Coordinates of C-alpha atoms and ligand atoms in Angstrom, one line a residue:
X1 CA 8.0 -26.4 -19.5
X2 CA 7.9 -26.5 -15.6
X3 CA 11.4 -27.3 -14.9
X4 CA 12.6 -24.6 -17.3
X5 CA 10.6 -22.4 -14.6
X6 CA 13.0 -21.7 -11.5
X7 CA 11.9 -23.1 -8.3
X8 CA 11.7 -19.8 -6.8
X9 CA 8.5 -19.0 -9.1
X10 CA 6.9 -21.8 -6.9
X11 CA 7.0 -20.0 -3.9
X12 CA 4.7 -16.8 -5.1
X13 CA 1.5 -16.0 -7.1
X14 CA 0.7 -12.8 -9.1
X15 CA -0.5 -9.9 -7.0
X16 CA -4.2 -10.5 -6.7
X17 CA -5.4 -7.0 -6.5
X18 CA -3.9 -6.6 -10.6
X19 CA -5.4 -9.7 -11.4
X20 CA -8.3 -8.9 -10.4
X21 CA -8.4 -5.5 -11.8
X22 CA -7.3 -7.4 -15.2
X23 CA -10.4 -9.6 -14.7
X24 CA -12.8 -7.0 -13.8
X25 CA -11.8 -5.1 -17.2
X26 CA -12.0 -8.2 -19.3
X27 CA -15.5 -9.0 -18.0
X28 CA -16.6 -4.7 -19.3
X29 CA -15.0 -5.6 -22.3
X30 CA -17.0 -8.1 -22.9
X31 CA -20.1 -6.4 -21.9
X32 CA -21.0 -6.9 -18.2
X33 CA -21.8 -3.7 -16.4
X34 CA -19.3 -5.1 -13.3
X35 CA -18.6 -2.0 -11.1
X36 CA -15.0 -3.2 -10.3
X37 CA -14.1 -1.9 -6.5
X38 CA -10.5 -3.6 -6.4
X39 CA -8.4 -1.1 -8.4
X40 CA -5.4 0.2 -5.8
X41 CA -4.8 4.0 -7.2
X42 CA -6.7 7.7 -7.0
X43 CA -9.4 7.9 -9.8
X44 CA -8.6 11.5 -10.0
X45 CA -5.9 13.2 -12.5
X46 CA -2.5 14.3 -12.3
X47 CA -2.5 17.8 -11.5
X48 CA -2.1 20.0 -14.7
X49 CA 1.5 21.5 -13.1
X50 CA 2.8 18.1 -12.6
X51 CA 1.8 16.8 -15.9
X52 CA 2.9 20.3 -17.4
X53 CA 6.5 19.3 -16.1
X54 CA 6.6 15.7 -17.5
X55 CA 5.8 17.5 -20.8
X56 CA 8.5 20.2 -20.1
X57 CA 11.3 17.8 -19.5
X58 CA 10.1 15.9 -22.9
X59 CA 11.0 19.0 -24.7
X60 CA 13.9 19.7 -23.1
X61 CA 16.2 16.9 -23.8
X62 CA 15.9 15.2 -20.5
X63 CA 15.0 12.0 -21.7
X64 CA 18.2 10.4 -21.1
X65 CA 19.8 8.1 -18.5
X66 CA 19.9 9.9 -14.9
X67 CA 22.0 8.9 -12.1
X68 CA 21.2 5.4 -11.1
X69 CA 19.2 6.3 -8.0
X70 CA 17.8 9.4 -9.3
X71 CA 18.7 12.8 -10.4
X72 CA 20.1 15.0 -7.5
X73 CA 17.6 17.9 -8.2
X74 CA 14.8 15.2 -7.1
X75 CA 16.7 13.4 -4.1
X76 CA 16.7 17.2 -2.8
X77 CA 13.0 17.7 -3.7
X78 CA 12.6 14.5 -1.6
X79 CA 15.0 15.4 1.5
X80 CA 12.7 18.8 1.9
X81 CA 9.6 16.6 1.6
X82 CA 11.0 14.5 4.4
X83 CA 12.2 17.1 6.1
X84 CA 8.9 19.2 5.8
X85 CA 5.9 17.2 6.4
X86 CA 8.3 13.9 8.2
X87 CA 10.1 15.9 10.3
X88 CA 13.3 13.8 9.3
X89 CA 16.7 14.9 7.9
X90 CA 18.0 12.5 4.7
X91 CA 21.2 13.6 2.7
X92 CA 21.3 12.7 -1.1
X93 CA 23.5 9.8 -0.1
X94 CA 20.4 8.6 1.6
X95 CA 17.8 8.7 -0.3
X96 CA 17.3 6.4 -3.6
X97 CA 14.8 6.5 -6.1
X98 CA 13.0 3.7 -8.1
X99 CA 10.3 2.8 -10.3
X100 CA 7.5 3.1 -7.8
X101 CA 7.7 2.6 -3.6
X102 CA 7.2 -1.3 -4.7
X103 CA 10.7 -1.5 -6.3
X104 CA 12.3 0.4 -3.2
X105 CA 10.9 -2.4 -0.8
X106 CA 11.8 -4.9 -3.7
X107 CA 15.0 -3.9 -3.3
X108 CA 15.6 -3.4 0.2
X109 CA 14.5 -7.0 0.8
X110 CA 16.2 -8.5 -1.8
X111 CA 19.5 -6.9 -1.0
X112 CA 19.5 -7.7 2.7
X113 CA 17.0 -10.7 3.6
X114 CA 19.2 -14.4 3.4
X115 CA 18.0 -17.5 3.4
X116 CA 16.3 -18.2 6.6
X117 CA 16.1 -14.6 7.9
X118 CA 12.3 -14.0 9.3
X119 CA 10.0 -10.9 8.4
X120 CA 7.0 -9.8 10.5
X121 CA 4.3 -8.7 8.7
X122 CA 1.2 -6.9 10.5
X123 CA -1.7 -9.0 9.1
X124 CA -3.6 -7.8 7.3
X125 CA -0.6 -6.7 5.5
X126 CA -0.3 -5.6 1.8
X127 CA -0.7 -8.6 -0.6
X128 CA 2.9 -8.1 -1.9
X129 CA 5.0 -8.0 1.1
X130 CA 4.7 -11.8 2.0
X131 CA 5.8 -13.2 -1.7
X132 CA 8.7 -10.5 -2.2
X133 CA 10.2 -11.7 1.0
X134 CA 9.8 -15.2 -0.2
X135 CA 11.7 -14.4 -3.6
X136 CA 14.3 -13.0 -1.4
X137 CA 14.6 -16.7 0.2
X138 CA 13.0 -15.2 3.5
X139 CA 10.3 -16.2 5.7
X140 CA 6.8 -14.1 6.3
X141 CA 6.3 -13.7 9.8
X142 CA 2.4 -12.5 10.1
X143 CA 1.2 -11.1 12.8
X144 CA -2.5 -11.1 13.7
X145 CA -3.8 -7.0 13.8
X146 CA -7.3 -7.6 15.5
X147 CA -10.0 -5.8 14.1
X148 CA -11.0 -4.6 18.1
X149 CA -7.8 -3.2 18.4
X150 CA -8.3 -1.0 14.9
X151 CA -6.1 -3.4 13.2
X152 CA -3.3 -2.4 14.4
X153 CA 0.1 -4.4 15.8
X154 CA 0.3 -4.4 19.6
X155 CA 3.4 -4.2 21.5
X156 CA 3.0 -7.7 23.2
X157 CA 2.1 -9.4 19.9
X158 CA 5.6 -7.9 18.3
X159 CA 7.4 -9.3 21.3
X160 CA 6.3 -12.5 20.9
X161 CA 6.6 -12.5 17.0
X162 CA 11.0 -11.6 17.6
X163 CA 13.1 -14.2 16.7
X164 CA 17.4 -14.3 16.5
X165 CA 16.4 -14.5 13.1
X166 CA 14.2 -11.6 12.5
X167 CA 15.5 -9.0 9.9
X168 CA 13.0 -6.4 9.6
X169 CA 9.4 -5.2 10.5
X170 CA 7.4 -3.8 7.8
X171 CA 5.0 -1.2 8.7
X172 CA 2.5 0.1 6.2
X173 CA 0.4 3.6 7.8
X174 CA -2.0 4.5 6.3
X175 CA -2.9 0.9 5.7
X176 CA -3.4 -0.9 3.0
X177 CA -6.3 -3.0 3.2
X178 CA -7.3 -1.5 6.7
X179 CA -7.0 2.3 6.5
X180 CA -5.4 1.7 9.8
X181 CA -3.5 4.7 10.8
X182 CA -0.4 4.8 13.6
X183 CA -0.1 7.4 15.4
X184 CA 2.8 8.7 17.7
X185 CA 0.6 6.6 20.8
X186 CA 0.2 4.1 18.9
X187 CA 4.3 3.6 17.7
X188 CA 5.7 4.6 21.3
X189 CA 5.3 1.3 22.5
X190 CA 6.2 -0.6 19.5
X191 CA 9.6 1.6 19.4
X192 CA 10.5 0.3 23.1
X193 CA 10.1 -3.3 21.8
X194 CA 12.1 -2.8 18.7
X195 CA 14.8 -0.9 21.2
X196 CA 15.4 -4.2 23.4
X197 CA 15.8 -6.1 19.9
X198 CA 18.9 -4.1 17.8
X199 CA 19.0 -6.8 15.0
X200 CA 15.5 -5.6 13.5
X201 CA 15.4 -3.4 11.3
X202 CA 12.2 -1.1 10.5
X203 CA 10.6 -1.1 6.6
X204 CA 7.9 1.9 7.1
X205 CA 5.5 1.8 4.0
X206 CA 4.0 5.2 4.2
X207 CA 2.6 5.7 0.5
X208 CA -0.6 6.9 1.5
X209 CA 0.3 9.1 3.9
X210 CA -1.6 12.1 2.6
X211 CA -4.8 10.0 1.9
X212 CA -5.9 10.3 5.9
X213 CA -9.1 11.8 7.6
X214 CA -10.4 13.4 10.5
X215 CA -7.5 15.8 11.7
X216 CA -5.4 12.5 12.4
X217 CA -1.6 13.0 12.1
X218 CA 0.7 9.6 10.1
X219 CA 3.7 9.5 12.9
X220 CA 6.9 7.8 11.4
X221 CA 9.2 5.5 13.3
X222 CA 12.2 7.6 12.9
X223 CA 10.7 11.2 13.7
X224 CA 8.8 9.3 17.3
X225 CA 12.2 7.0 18.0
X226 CA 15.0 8.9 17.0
X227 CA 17.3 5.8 18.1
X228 CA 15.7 4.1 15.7
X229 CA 16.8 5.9 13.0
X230 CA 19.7 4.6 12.0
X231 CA 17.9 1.2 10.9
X232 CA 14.5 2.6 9.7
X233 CA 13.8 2.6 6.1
X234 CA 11.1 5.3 5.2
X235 CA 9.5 4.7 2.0
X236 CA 6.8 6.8 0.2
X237 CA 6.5 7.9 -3.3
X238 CA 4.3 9.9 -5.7
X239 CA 1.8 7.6 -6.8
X240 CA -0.9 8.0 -4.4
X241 CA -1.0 11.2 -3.1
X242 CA -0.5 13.1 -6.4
X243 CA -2.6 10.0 -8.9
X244 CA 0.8 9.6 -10.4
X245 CA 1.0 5.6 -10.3
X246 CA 1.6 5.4 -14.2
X247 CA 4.9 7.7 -13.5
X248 CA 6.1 5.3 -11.9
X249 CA 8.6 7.2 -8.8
X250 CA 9.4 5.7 -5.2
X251 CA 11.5 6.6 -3.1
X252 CA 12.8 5.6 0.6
X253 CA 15.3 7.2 2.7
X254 CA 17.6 5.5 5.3
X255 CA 21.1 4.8 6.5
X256 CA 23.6 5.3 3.6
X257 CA 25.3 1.6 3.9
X258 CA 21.9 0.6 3.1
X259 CA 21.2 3.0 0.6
X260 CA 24.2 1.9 -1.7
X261 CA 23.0 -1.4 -1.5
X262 CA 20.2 -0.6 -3.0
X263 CA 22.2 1.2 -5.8
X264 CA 24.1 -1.7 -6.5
X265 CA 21.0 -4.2 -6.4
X266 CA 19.3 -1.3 -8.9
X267 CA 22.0 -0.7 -11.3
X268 CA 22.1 -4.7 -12.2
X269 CA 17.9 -4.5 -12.7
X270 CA 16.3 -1.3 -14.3
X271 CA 18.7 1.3 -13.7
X272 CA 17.2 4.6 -13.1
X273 CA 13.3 5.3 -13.0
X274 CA 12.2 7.4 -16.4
X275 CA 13.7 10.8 -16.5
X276 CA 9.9 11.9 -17.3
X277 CA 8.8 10.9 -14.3
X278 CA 11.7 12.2 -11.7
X279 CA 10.8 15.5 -13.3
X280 CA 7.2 15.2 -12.8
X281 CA 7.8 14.1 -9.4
X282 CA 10.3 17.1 -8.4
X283 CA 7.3 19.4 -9.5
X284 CA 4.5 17.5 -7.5
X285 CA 6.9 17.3 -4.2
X286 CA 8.0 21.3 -4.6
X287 CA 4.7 22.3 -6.6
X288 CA 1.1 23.6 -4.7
X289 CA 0.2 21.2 -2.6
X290 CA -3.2 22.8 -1.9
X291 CA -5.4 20.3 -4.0
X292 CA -3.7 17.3 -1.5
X293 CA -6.4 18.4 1.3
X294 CA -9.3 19.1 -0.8
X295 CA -9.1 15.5 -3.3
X296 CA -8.8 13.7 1.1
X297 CA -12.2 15.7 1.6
X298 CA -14.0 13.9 -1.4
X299 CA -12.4 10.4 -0.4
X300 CA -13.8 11.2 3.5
X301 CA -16.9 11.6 1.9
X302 CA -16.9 8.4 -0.3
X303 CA -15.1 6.5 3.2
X304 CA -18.2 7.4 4.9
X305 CA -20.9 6.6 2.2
X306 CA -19.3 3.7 1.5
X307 CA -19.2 2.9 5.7
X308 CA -22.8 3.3 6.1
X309 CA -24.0 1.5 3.3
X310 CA -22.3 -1.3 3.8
X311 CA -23.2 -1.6 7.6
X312 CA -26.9 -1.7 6.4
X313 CA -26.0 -5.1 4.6
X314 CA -27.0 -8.1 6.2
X315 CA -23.7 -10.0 6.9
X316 CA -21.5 -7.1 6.9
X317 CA -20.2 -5.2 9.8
X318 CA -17.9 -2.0 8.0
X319 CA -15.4 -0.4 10.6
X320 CA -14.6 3.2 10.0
X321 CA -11.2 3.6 8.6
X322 CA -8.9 6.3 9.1
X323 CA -6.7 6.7 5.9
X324 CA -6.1 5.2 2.8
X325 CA -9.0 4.5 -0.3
X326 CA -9.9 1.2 1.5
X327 CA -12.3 -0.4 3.5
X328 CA -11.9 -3.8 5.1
X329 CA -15.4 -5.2 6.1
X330 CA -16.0 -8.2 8.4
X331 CA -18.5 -10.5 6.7
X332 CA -18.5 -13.7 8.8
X333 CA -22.3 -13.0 9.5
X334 CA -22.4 -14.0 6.0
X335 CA -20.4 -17.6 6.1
X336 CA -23.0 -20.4 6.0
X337 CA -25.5 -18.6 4.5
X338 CA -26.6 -20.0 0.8
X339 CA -27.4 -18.1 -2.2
X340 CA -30.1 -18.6 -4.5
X341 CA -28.5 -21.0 -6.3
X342 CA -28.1 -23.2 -3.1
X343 CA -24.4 -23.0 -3.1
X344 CA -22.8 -22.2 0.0
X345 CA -20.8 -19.2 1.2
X346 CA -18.1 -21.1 2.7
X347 CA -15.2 -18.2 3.0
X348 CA -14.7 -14.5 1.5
X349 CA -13.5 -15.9 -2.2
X350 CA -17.1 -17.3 -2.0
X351 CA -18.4 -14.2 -1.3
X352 CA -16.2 -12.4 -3.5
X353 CA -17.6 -14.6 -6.4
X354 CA -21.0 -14.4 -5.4
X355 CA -20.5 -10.4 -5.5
X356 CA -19.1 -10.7 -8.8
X357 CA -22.0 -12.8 -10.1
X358 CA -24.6 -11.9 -8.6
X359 CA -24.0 -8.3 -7.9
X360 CA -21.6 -7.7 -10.8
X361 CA -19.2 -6.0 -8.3
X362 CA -15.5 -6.9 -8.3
X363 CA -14.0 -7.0 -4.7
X364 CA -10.9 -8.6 -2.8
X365 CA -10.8 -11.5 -0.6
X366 CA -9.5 -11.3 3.0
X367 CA -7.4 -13.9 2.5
X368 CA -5.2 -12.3 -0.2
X369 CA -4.3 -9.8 2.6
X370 CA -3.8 -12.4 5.5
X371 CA -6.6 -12.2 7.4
X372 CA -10.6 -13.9 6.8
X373 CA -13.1 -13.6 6.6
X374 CA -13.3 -10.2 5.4
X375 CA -13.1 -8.2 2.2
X376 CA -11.2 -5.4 0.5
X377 CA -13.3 -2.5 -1.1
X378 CA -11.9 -0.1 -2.9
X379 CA -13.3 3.7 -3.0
X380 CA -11.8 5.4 -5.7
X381 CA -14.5 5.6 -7.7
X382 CA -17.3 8.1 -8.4
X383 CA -20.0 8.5 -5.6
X384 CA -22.7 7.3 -8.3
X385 CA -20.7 4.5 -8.9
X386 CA -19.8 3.8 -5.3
X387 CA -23.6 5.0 -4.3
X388 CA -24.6 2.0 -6.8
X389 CA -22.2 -0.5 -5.9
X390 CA -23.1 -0.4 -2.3
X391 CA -26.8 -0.8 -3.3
X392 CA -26.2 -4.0 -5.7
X393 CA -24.1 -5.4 -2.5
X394 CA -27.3 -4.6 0.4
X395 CA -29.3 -6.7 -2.2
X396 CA -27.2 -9.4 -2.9
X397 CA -26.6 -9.9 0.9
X398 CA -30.5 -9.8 1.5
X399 CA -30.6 -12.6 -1.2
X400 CA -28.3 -14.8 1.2
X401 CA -30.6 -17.2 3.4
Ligands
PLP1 C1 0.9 -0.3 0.8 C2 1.4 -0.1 -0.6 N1 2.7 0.0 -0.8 C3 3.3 0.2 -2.0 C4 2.5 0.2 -3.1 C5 3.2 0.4 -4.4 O1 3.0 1.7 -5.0 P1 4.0 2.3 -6.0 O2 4.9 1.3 -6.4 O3 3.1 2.8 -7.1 O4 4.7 3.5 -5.3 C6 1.1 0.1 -3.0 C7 0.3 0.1 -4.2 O5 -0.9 -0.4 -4.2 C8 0.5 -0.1 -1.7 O6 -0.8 -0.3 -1.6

């Protein structure tokens, strides 16, 4: 069976946060009360409107094939989202649309990393990024993001991390696992690296961009650098901001040689993203947008439950995160420790497993995201739920000696 597999299968694994959200669900199935704190989208609903215009386009014949990249009614709901809340211009020829913000970076890397060509990726970085780069034949550059400096990449360490060989940088602000958030201080000094180096290009991952707290602004490559706009790829989609991740829409915007790529690369895979969904997502991009604010309010308040509970644990030091669902505590106070059983704690899948046994709460290793030991916790979940989860993980860290 193995060598009917093709070699490239050997060089990735299957995203850990679904497999662990596919583990944590088997385990309630079969009756554990496991609070699982690994799932990576909004618990909330789709907003009635948006779910109002899926149902709309049902009934009115549009469930047929649409233009490749996407219909042009939603690649100009997308340039006045860009345009609006961005502050950058895109015409339809450069935008495309795909089956979530993953196939747009899919895509991108695949139709433009070779054999050899080097990737940086800000550690932690999202889990995906390193193995789609691989498929493409590339190489994962990480990049250490120290937790002193908010996780995020400075310009020294992006220096150093430039090869010939480097082909793009992927940014991801609001972060996912980190909540890290770049602002325009924060990109200014990036940009004049990535200015000296014209041979990288910029991936900007900014799904989560309306998932951000305490008056802080996302900036955007493009919008702070205009120079580096004509080899910036700005991606964001619907899934996160609106809870729309089972619609499946993505989109990124970007110089139009690159942007036909993509076309081609996406019209010999899935062809165009559901018809259902592109109408759902002109309606949540052009709808009210007044529920976006108040649904960041009740995630602030879960951020900062969810911060101070797990600062009392014993072992755990919680650093407040800006954006995103996600917190990324430090736990090296508890490597070494043993747990009632005797066993060891020897690295954050330990503790993961001893959370999920002895605590019957499902988290993420540091590892999966590049960077130990720490973990990835997950908020989008009711404050009882979250409230509870926190409490089970204080007393499974006091059980450590
Ligand atoms: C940083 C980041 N980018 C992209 C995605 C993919 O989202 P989607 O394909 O639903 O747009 C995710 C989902 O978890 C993510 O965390």
């Amino acid at each position: 069976m193995m060598s009917f597999i093709a070699p490239r299968m050997d060089r990735i694994k299957p995203s850990p946060s679904s497999m662990a959200t596919m583990r944590v669900r088997e385990l309630q199935a079969a009756g554990r009360k496991i609070i699982g704190l690994t799932v990576g989208e909004p618990d909330f609903d789709t907003p009635p409107n948006i779910i109002e215009a899926a149902i709309h386009a049902l009934r009115n014949g549009q469930t047929r094939y649409t233009n490749v990249d996407g219909t042009p009614e939603l690649k100009d709901a997308i340039a006045l989202k860009f345009k609006r809340e961005d502050g950058l211009s895109y015409s339809r020829e450069q935008i495309t649309v795909s089956n979530g913000s993953k196939q747009v970076i899919f895509n991108a890397l695949m139709a433009t990393v070779a054999a050899g060509d080097e990737v940086i990726l800000p550690a932690p970085y999202y889990a995906s990024y390193p193995d789609m780069v691989q498929l493409a034949g590339g190489t994962p550059v990480p990049v250490i993001c120290p937790e002193d400096k908010g996780f995020k990449l400075q310009a020294p360490d992006l220096e150093r991390a430039i090869t010939p060989r480097t082909k793009w940088l992927i940014l991801n602000s609001p972060c996912n696992p980190t909540g890290a958030v770049y602002t325009t201080a924060d990109l200014k000094p990036l940009a004049e690296v990535l200015l000296r180096h014209p041979q990288v290009w910029i991936l900007t991952d900014e799904v989560y961009e309306h998932i951000i707290y305490d008056g802080i602004r996302n900036a955007t490559p493009a919008q702070v650098e205009p120079a580096l706009y004509a080899r910036t790829l700005t991606v964001n989609g619907v899934s996160k901001a609106y809870a729309m991740t089972g619609f499946r829409i993505g989109f990124g915007g970007g110089p139009q040689q690159l942007i036909k790529t993509i076309l081609k690369m996406q019209s010999q895979s899935t062809t165009n993203p559901s018809s259902i969904g592109q109408a759902a997502a002109i309606e949540a991009l052009t709808g009210t947008q007044d529920f976006l604010a108040e649904r960041a309010e009740k995630f602030r308040e879960r951020r900062d439950l969810a911060v101070a509970m797990l600062n009392a644990a014993p072992g755990i030091s919680c650093r407040r995160p800006e954006g995103a669902f996600y917190v990324f505590p430090n736990i090296s106070g508890v490597i070494g420790k043993r747990t009632p059983q005797g066993d060891v704690i020897a690295n954050d899948l330990d503790f993961g497993l001893y959370l999920l046994d002895r605590a019957e709460v499902g988290v993420l290793q540091g590892a999966a995201y590049g960077m130990s030991p720490y973990i990835r916790i997950s908020y989008s979940i009711s404050t009882e739920k979250l409230h509870e989860a926190c409490s089970r993980i204080q007393r499974a860290c006091a059980a450590l000696v």
